[in-house]
Tab-separated table of C-alpha atoms in Angstrom:
chain	number	residue	atom	x	y	z
A	1	MET	CA	0.274	0.327	0.729
A	2	PHE	CA	3.064	2.344	0.433
A	3	LEU	CA	3.471	2.372	-2.587
A	4	LEU	CA	0.767	1.199	-4.406
A	5	ARG	CA	-1.241	4.168	-2.253
A	6	GLY	CA	2.159	6.620	-0.731
A	7	GLY	CA	-0.191	9.290	-0.637
A	8	LYS	CA	-3.617	7.705	0.541
A	9	ILE	CA	-2.398	6.875	3.992
A	10	LYS	CA	-2.871	9.176	5.613
A	11	HIS	CA	-7.065	8.752	4.318
A	12	LEU	CA	-7.128	5.299	4.780
A	13	PHE	CA	-5.186	4.729	8.203
A	14	GLY	CA	-5.390	8.356	9.687
A	15	GLN	CA	-8.507	7.222	12.480
A	16	LEU	CA	-6.038	3.878	14.089
A	17	GLU	CA	-6.024	4.251	17.289
A	18	TYR	CA	-4.374	0.211	17.322
A	19	VAL	CA	-3.001	-2.858	15.929
A	20	ILE	CA	-3.348	-5.810	16.780
A	21	ILE	CA	0.259	-8.641	15.910
A	22	ASP	CA	-1.588	-12.197	16.735
A	23	GLU	CA	0.937	-15.128	16.771
A	24	LEU	CA	3.519	-12.154	18.209
A	25	HIS	CA	6.640	-15.260	18.180
A	26	ALA	CA	6.243	-16.195	14.691
A	27	PHE	CA	8.009	-12.088	14.014
A	28	ILE	CA	10.808	-11.371	17.006
A	29	GLY	CA	13.606	-11.785	15.472
A	30	SER	CA	12.729	-12.956	12.141
A	31	GLU	CA	12.774	-10.542	8.406
A	32	ARG	CA	9.895	-10.278	8.713
A	33	GLY	CA	9.174	-9.134	12.037
A	34	ILE	CA	12.010	-6.458	11.546
A	35	GLN	CA	9.613	-5.818	8.320
A	36	LEU	CA	6.462	-5.415	10.134
A	37	LEU	CA	7.667	-3.128	12.418
A	38	SER	CA	9.327	-1.021	9.635
A	39	ILE	CA	6.040	-0.398	8.198
A	40	LEU	CA	4.307	-0.082	11.727
A	41	CYS	CA	7.203	3.491	12.531
A	42	ARG	CA	5.984	3.891	8.426
A	43	LEU	CA	3.068	4.399	9.394
A	44	GLU	CA	3.056	6.584	12.118
A	45	HIS	CA	5.147	9.165	10.800
A	46	VAL	CA	2.788	9.532	8.035
A	47	LEU	CA	0.687	9.359	10.782
A	48	GLY	CA	2.049	11.981	13.390
A	49	HIS	CA	0.673	9.539	16.465
A	50	CYS	CA	1.781	6.534	18.302
A	51	VAL	CA	-0.247	3.810	16.953
A	52	THR	CA	-0.786	1.606	19.664
A	53	ARG	CA	0.405	-2.305	19.235
A	54	ILE	CA	-1.011	-5.476	20.600
A	55	GLY	CA	1.066	-8.937	20.959
A	56	LEU	CA	-0.687	-12.236	21.136
A	57	SER	CA	1.044	-14.965	21.572
A	58	ALA	CA	0.228	-18.111	23.620
A	59	THR	CA	3.848	-19.721	23.970
A	60	LEU	CA	5.633	-17.252	24.455
A	61	GLY	CA	6.616	-18.119	27.997
A	62	ASP	CA	9.080	-14.219	28.076
A	63	MET	CA	6.042	-11.815	27.916
A	64	SER	CA	9.359	-9.745	28.232
A	65	ILE	CA	10.713	-10.277	25.454
A	66	ALA	CA	7.526	-9.607	23.382
A	67	ALA	CA	7.047	-6.235	24.675
A	68	GLY	CA	10.433	-5.445	23.444
A	69	ALA	CA	9.770	-6.796	19.976
A	70	LEU	CA	6.024	-4.302	19.917
A	71	ARG	CA	8.650	-1.198	20.161
A	72	PRO	CA	12.682	-1.831	20.163
A	73	ASN	CA	14.505	1.069	21.663
A	74	ALA	CA	11.536	2.626	23.588
A	75	ASN	CA	11.350	4.826	26.432
A	76	ARG	CA	9.604	2.639	28.286
A	77	LEU	CA	8.611	-1.148	27.917
A	78	PRO	CA	4.368	-1.626	26.926
A	79	ALA	CA	2.746	-2.709	29.372
A	80	ILE	CA	2.719	-6.515	29.383
A	81	ILE	CA	-1.002	-8.432	30.534
A	82	ASN	CA	-1.084	-12.556	31.672
A	83	ASP	CA	-3.983	-14.708	32.087
A	84	ASP	CA	-3.740	-16.090	35.335
A	85	THR	CA	-6.827	-17.199	35.923
A	86	GLY	CA	-6.561	-20.163	34.150
A	87	ASP	CA	-11.011	-19.327	32.417
A	88	PHE	CA	-9.170	-19.430	28.784
A	89	ALA	CA	-12.393	-17.915	27.157
A	90	LEU	CA	-12.373	-14.184	25.223
A	91	LYS	CA	-14.572	-12.052	24.963
A	92	LEU	CA	-14.610	-10.287	22.060
A	93	GLN	CA	-16.748	-7.636	20.604
A	94	ILE	CA	-16.188	-5.062	17.655
A	95	ARG	CA	-18.768	-2.062	16.155
A	96	GLY	CA	-18.380	-0.707	12.883
A	97	TYR	CA	-20.338	1.890	12.272
A	98	GLU	CA	-21.835	4.115	8.444
A	99	THR	CA	-21.921	7.309	7.574
A	100	ASN	CA	-24.437	8.054	5.206
A	101	LYS	CA	-23.154	10.176	1.769
A	102	THR	CA	-25.629	12.416	0.933
A	103	GLU	CA	-24.793	12.717	-1.844
A	104	GLN	CA	-26.683	10.784	-5.423
A	105	PRO	CA	-24.253	9.450	-7.681
A	106	VAL	CA	-25.067	11.352	-10.994
A	107	LYS	CA	-26.327	9.497	-13.903
A	108	LYS	CA	-24.190	9.371	-17.459
A	109	ASN	CA	-26.356	9.077	-21.019
């Protein structure tokens, strides 16, 4: 998208607040992980604000490694949230909103 729609990145992602990286352990220390961090840094630079990064991993033992991988060279490490309850039910609600456009399409003859 940076190559094909570089001029529209700010418009497309301007309201972005969170990026969720599932299976974070697969990105740590890999070329794909470096590419992902590069893209996230470029995105934040274009947007002019930090985007909250959320990393998920059920198999990573040391979460401080994950925290450092999400924001390397940061002044402070991200918060680490562990589920120690043993209750593995995931409750998630996602809402999307549609806006109505008041303009009618122009008919071409």
